[in-house]
Structures are given as C-alpha cells and as structure tokens.
C-alpha cells in the first residue's frame, strides 16, 4: 500500500517534469520512508489515545525509531507482511505500556530491558544479505547504535529510580522490541546463509 502510493506520487512528479527518470527510484524510496514513518507515527498516536497513554506512545515511537534506524533488525519478505508485523508490534508495545499503569511489574520490565540492552549491544548493527554493510559502515552504525542505546538505557535507569513513569515504560519497550527484531533478524540471516551454502 505505502509502496504503491510512493510510486504514484513519484510518477506524478515525473509526468510534470519535476524530476528525471534517473531520479525515479530515489524518489520512490524517499516517499516510502517518509510515508512509512508518518503512517506508523499516526498509528502510535491513535493507539495511544485509545489506550489513554498518548505521550507514552509518542515517546516509545521516537525512542524505538532512533535505535531501529541504526541498529537494524528483522525485515519481512513482503510489504504486506511488514505492514502487519509493524502494526502489531506497535500496538502490542503500547498495550504493555498501558498495562504497567494498571499493574506493577516494573522490576520484571527492567530485568527484561537489561537483557535486551545486552542483546542490542552485542548484535548491532544487523545488515541483510541483500544490503551488506562495508567495514566502515558497520563501525559507524555500531558506534551510533551503542550511543543511542546508552542514552535510552540511562533514561530507563533514571526514570525507574525517580518514578518517572511517562519515560520508564516507553523507553523499556523501545529496547525490548528492538532486541526482539535483532534476534529475529540474526536467526533469519544465519538460516539464509546456511541455505545458500547448502546449494
């Protein structure tokens, strides 16, 4: 859906002569990234309003996008699967954030976040066989990923001790979700590489 809309917008610019044929793929990618971010941000806002945790939802989405952008992780094979999994991940994470307001399981969430932070630290950044990172790119993305990880984890610890719940659960869930995506992506990558070698 998002890809189709990106293609239509790009083709309109192409028809008007605003861009050249050589720039078409670049604009499709740019529109796709922009529209994806917008759609999922709006989804997070809507779910946050429905679950009565709007600001927490916005904080979660921003923190998650920062770490996801540089650390990488699982990518679905098709756009439809990606849209469904992304939507479910956002809704599920916001649901857990809302549950923390109703039930006290901060210690459990903090423990899982500590484990998740360790996973991210070790596995980031995760590239794909289709788009492997060069050594220089790998070092750059690893450095940025770990800086973002430290910042978010620092916010988690401070918000836990000072009882700033509006920051605690969203930042925890951003790291937990990213670690799940990294682990899933790593498993997929290893499986793909083994399948390729067997042929």
PDB file of C-alpha atoms in Angstrom, residues 34-178:
ATOM      1  CA  UNK A  34       8.573   9.375   4.706  1.00  0.00           C
ATOM      2  CA  UNK A  35       5.102   7.848   4.375  1.00  0.00           C
ATOM      3  CA  UNK A  36       6.064   4.787   6.444  1.00  0.00           C
ATOM      4  CA  UNK A  37       7.276   6.969   9.301  1.00  0.00           C
ATOM      5  CA  UNK A  38       4.137   9.109   9.104  1.00  0.00           C
ATOM      6  CA  UNK A  39       1.713   6.173   8.975  1.00  0.00           C
ATOM      7  CA  UNK A  40       3.276   4.333  11.918  1.00  0.00           C
ATOM      8  CA  UNK A  41       3.606   7.530  13.939  1.00  0.00           C
ATOM      9  CA  UNK A  42      -0.108   8.227  13.394  1.00  0.00           C
ATOM     10  CA  UNK A  43      -0.872   4.622  14.361  1.00  0.00           C
ATOM     11  CA  UNK A  44       1.108   5.039  17.589  1.00  0.00           C
ATOM     12  CA  UNK A  45      -0.744   8.286  18.343  1.00  0.00           C
ATOM     13  CA  UNK A  46      -4.174   6.769  17.670  1.00  0.00           C
ATOM     14  CA  UNK A  47      -3.471   3.640  19.734  1.00  0.00           C
ATOM     15  CA  UNK A  48      -2.038   5.853  22.474  1.00  0.00           C
ATOM     16  CA  UNK A  49      -5.225   7.911  22.553  1.00  0.00           C
ATOM     17  CA  UNK A  50      -7.396   4.783  22.628  1.00  0.00           C
ATOM     18  CA  UNK A  51      -5.305   3.248  25.424  1.00  0.00           C
ATOM     19  CA  UNK A  52      -5.141   6.589  27.280  1.00  0.00           C
ATOM     20  CA  UNK A  53      -1.346   6.820  27.149  1.00  0.00           C
ATOM     21  CA  UNK A  54      -0.762   9.265  24.289  1.00  0.00           C
ATOM     22  CA  UNK A  55       2.513  10.857  25.455  1.00  0.00           C
ATOM     23  CA  UNK A  56       3.988   7.491  26.402  1.00  0.00           C
ATOM     24  CA  UNK A  57       3.142   6.206  22.914  1.00  0.00           C
ATOM     25  CA  UNK A  58       4.868   9.149  21.246  1.00  0.00           C
ATOM     26  CA  UNK A  59       7.974   8.721  23.444  1.00  0.00           C
ATOM     27  CA  UNK A  60       8.054   4.992  22.685  1.00  0.00           C
ATOM     28  CA  UNK A  61       7.790   5.538  18.940  1.00  0.00           C
ATOM     29  CA  UNK A  62      10.525   8.189  18.848  1.00  0.00           C
ATOM     30  CA  UNK A  63      12.932   6.153  21.020  1.00  0.00           C
ATOM     31  CA  UNK A  64      12.271   2.993  19.034  1.00  0.00           C
ATOM     32  CA  UNK A  65      12.789   4.705  15.663  1.00  0.00           C
ATOM     33  CA  UNK A  66      16.116   6.163  16.797  1.00  0.00           C
ATOM     34  CA  UNK A  67      17.556   2.800  17.859  1.00  0.00           C
ATOM     35  CA  UNK A  68      15.940   0.865  14.983  1.00  0.00           C
ATOM     36  CA  UNK A  69      17.337   3.203  12.321  1.00  0.00           C
ATOM     37  CA  UNK A  70      20.945   2.463  13.254  1.00  0.00           C
ATOM     38  CA  UNK A  71      20.818  -0.986  14.887  1.00  0.00           C
ATOM     39  CA  UNK A  72      18.730  -2.648  12.180  1.00  0.00           C
ATOM     40  CA  UNK A  73      16.893  -5.915  12.692  1.00  0.00           C
ATOM     41  CA  UNK A  74      14.336  -8.202  11.110  1.00  0.00           C
ATOM     42  CA  UNK A  75      12.862  -7.275   7.726  1.00  0.00           C
ATOM     43  CA  UNK A  76       9.812  -9.083   6.356  1.00  0.00           C
ATOM     44  CA  UNK A  77       9.925 -10.567   2.860  1.00  0.00           C
ATOM     45  CA  UNK A  78       6.852  -8.711   1.591  1.00  0.00           C
ATOM     46  CA  UNK A  79       5.499  -5.223   2.164  1.00  0.00           C
ATOM     47  CA  UNK A  80       2.139  -6.552   3.361  1.00  0.00           C
ATOM     48  CA  UNK A  81       3.795  -8.783   5.967  1.00  0.00           C
ATOM     49  CA  UNK A  82       5.985  -5.854   7.029  1.00  0.00           C
ATOM     50  CA  UNK A  83       2.971  -3.573   7.489  1.00  0.00           C
ATOM     51  CA  UNK A  84       1.069  -6.187   9.508  1.00  0.00           C
ATOM     52  CA  UNK A  85       4.043  -7.083  11.744  1.00  0.00           C
ATOM     53  CA  UNK A  86       4.986  -3.426  12.274  1.00  0.00           C
ATOM     54  CA  UNK A  87       1.424  -2.507  13.223  1.00  0.00           C
ATOM     55  CA  UNK A  88       1.097  -5.455  15.624  1.00  0.00           C
ATOM     56  CA  UNK A  89       4.486  -4.647  17.197  1.00  0.00           C
ATOM     57  CA  UNK A  90       3.486  -1.039  17.836  1.00  0.00           C
ATOM     58  CA  UNK A  91       0.043  -1.955  19.183  1.00  0.00           C
ATOM     59  CA  UNK A  92       1.480  -4.723  21.396  1.00  0.00           C
ATOM     60  CA  UNK A  93       4.210  -2.480  22.813  1.00  0.00           C
ATOM     61  CA  UNK A  94       1.753   0.308  23.615  1.00  0.00           C
ATOM     62  CA  UNK A  95      -0.552  -2.272  25.187  1.00  0.00           C
ATOM     63  CA  UNK A  96       2.238  -3.350  27.551  1.00  0.00           C
ATOM     64  CA  UNK A  97       2.993   0.307  28.366  1.00  0.00           C
ATOM     65  CA  UNK A  98      -0.676   0.766  29.292  1.00  0.00           C
ATOM     66  CA  UNK A  99      -0.683  -2.390  31.423  1.00  0.00           C
ATOM     67  CA  UNK A 100       2.176  -1.001  33.505  1.00  0.00           C
ATOM     68  CA  UNK A 101      -0.144   1.823  34.588  1.00  0.00           C
ATOM     69  CA  UNK A 102      -2.628  -0.776  35.786  1.00  0.00           C
ATOM     70  CA  UNK A 103      -0.306  -3.406  37.280  1.00  0.00           C
ATOM     71  CA  UNK A 104       3.058  -3.034  38.994  1.00  0.00           C
ATOM     72  CA  UNK A 105       5.657  -5.132  37.164  1.00  0.00           C
ATOM     73  CA  UNK A 106       8.445  -2.577  36.845  1.00  0.00           C
ATOM     74  CA  UNK A 107      11.125  -4.937  38.180  1.00  0.00           C
ATOM     75  CA  UNK A 108      10.210  -7.557  35.577  1.00  0.00           C
ATOM     76  CA  UNK A 109      10.226  -4.950  32.796  1.00  0.00           C
ATOM     77  CA  UNK A 110      13.563  -3.569  33.999  1.00  0.00           C
ATOM     78  CA  UNK A 111      15.101  -7.067  34.076  1.00  0.00           C
ATOM     79  CA  UNK A 112      13.927  -7.826  30.525  1.00  0.00           C
ATOM     80  CA  UNK A 113      15.205  -4.414  29.397  1.00  0.00           C
ATOM     81  CA  UNK A 114      18.638  -5.133  30.876  1.00  0.00           C
ATOM     82  CA  UNK A 115      18.804  -8.398  28.914  1.00  0.00           C
ATOM     83  CA  UNK A 116      17.507  -6.621  25.786  1.00  0.00           C
ATOM     84  CA  UNK A 117      20.150  -3.894  26.077  1.00  0.00           C
ATOM     85  CA  UNK A 118      22.842  -6.591  26.232  1.00  0.00           C
ATOM     86  CA  UNK A 119      21.463  -8.240  23.084  1.00  0.00           C
ATOM     87  CA  UNK A 120      21.417  -4.933  21.216  1.00  0.00           C
ATOM     88  CA  UNK A 121      24.950  -4.091  22.353  1.00  0.00           C
ATOM     89  CA  UNK A 122      26.276  -7.420  21.027  1.00  0.00           C
ATOM     90  CA  UNK A 123      24.213  -7.792  17.822  1.00  0.00           C
ATOM     91  CA  UNK A 124      24.053  -4.240  16.482  1.00  0.00           C
ATOM     92  CA  UNK A 125      24.173  -3.307  13.703  1.00  0.00           C
ATOM     93  CA  UNK A 126      22.498  -6.095  11.749  1.00  0.00           C
ATOM     94  CA  UNK A 127      22.637  -5.851   7.981  1.00  0.00           C
ATOM     95  CA  UNK A 128      20.939  -8.067   5.410  1.00  0.00           C
ATOM     96  CA  UNK A 129      22.390 -10.364   2.733  1.00  0.00           C
ATOM     97  CA  UNK A 130      20.745  -8.094   0.140  1.00  0.00           C
ATOM     98  CA  UNK A 131      22.348  -4.948   1.556  1.00  0.00           C
ATOM     99  CA  UNK A 132      25.544  -5.878   3.424  1.00  0.00           C
ATOM    100  CA  UNK A 133      27.402  -3.145   5.273  1.00  0.00           C
ATOM    101  CA  UNK A 134      31.007  -2.316   4.445  1.00  0.00           C
ATOM    102  CA  UNK A 135      33.511  -2.461   7.302  1.00  0.00           C
ATOM    103  CA  UNK A 136      33.460   1.331   7.604  1.00  0.00           C
ATOM    104  CA  UNK A 137      29.637   1.450   7.578  1.00  0.00           C
ATOM    105  CA  UNK A 138      29.487  -1.352  10.157  1.00  0.00           C
ATOM    106  CA  UNK A 139      31.800   0.526  12.529  1.00  0.00           C
ATOM    107  CA  UNK A 140      29.853   3.774  12.068  1.00  0.00           C
ATOM    108  CA  UNK A 141      26.428   2.191  12.652  1.00  0.00           C
ATOM    109  CA  UNK A 142      27.726   0.200  15.629  1.00  0.00           C
ATOM    110  CA  UNK A 143      29.097   3.351  17.259  1.00  0.00           C
ATOM    111  CA  UNK A 144      25.872   5.342  16.739  1.00  0.00           C
ATOM    112  CA  UNK A 145      23.684   2.389  17.797  1.00  0.00           C
ATOM    113  CA  UNK A 146      25.593   1.962  21.032  1.00  0.00           C
ATOM    114  CA  UNK A 147      25.485   5.672  21.832  1.00  0.00           C
ATOM    115  CA  UNK A 148      21.694   5.706  21.337  1.00  0.00           C
ATOM    116  CA  UNK A 149      21.425   2.501  23.378  1.00  0.00           C
ATOM    117  CA  UNK A 150      23.365   4.027  26.285  1.00  0.00           C
ATOM    118  CA  UNK A 151      21.240   7.196  26.209  1.00  0.00           C
ATOM    119  CA  UNK A 152      17.936   5.285  26.211  1.00  0.00           C
ATOM    120  CA  UNK A 153      19.143   2.874  28.902  1.00  0.00           C
ATOM    121  CA  UNK A 154      20.324   5.806  31.023  1.00  0.00           C
ATOM    122  CA  UNK A 155      16.827   7.311  30.728  1.00  0.00           C
ATOM    123  CA  UNK A 156      15.361   3.934  31.779  1.00  0.00           C
ATOM    124  CA  UNK A 157      17.512   3.775  34.928  1.00  0.00           C
ATOM    125  CA  UNK A 158      16.956   7.415  35.921  1.00  0.00           C
ATOM    126  CA  UNK A 159      13.194   7.225  35.288  1.00  0.00           C
ATOM    127  CA  UNK A 160      12.997   3.991  37.302  1.00  0.00           C
ATOM    128  CA  UNK A 161      14.688   5.422  40.397  1.00  0.00           C
ATOM    129  CA  UNK A 162      12.845   8.755  40.203  1.00  0.00           C
ATOM    130  CA  UNK A 163       9.497   7.125  39.324  1.00  0.00           C
ATOM    131  CA  UNK A 164       9.054   9.000  36.041  1.00  0.00           C
ATOM    132  CA  UNK A 165       6.576   6.520  34.577  1.00  0.00           C
ATOM    133  CA  UNK A 166       5.933   8.561  31.443  1.00  0.00           C
ATOM    134  CA  UNK A 167       9.522   7.765  30.362  1.00  0.00           C
ATOM    135  CA  UNK A 168      10.206   4.412  32.002  1.00  0.00           C
ATOM    136  CA  UNK A 169       7.842   2.027  30.199  1.00  0.00           C
ATOM    137  CA  UNK A 170       8.158   3.625  26.719  1.00  0.00           C
ATOM    138  CA  UNK A 171      11.968   3.519  26.790  1.00  0.00           C
ATOM    139  CA  UNK A 172      11.937  -0.043  28.133  1.00  0.00           C
ATOM    140  CA  UNK A 173       9.618  -1.184  25.349  1.00  0.00           C
ATOM    141  CA  UNK A 174      11.700   0.549  22.674  1.00  0.00           C
ATOM    142  CA  UNK A 175      14.731  -1.540  23.702  1.00  0.00           C
ATOM    143  CA  UNK A 176      12.756  -4.753  24.199  1.00  0.00           C
ATOM    144  CA  UNK A 177      11.124  -4.509  20.762  1.00  0.00           C
ATOM    145  CA  UNK A 178      14.439  -3.675  19.076  1.00  0.00           C
TER     146      UNK A 178
END
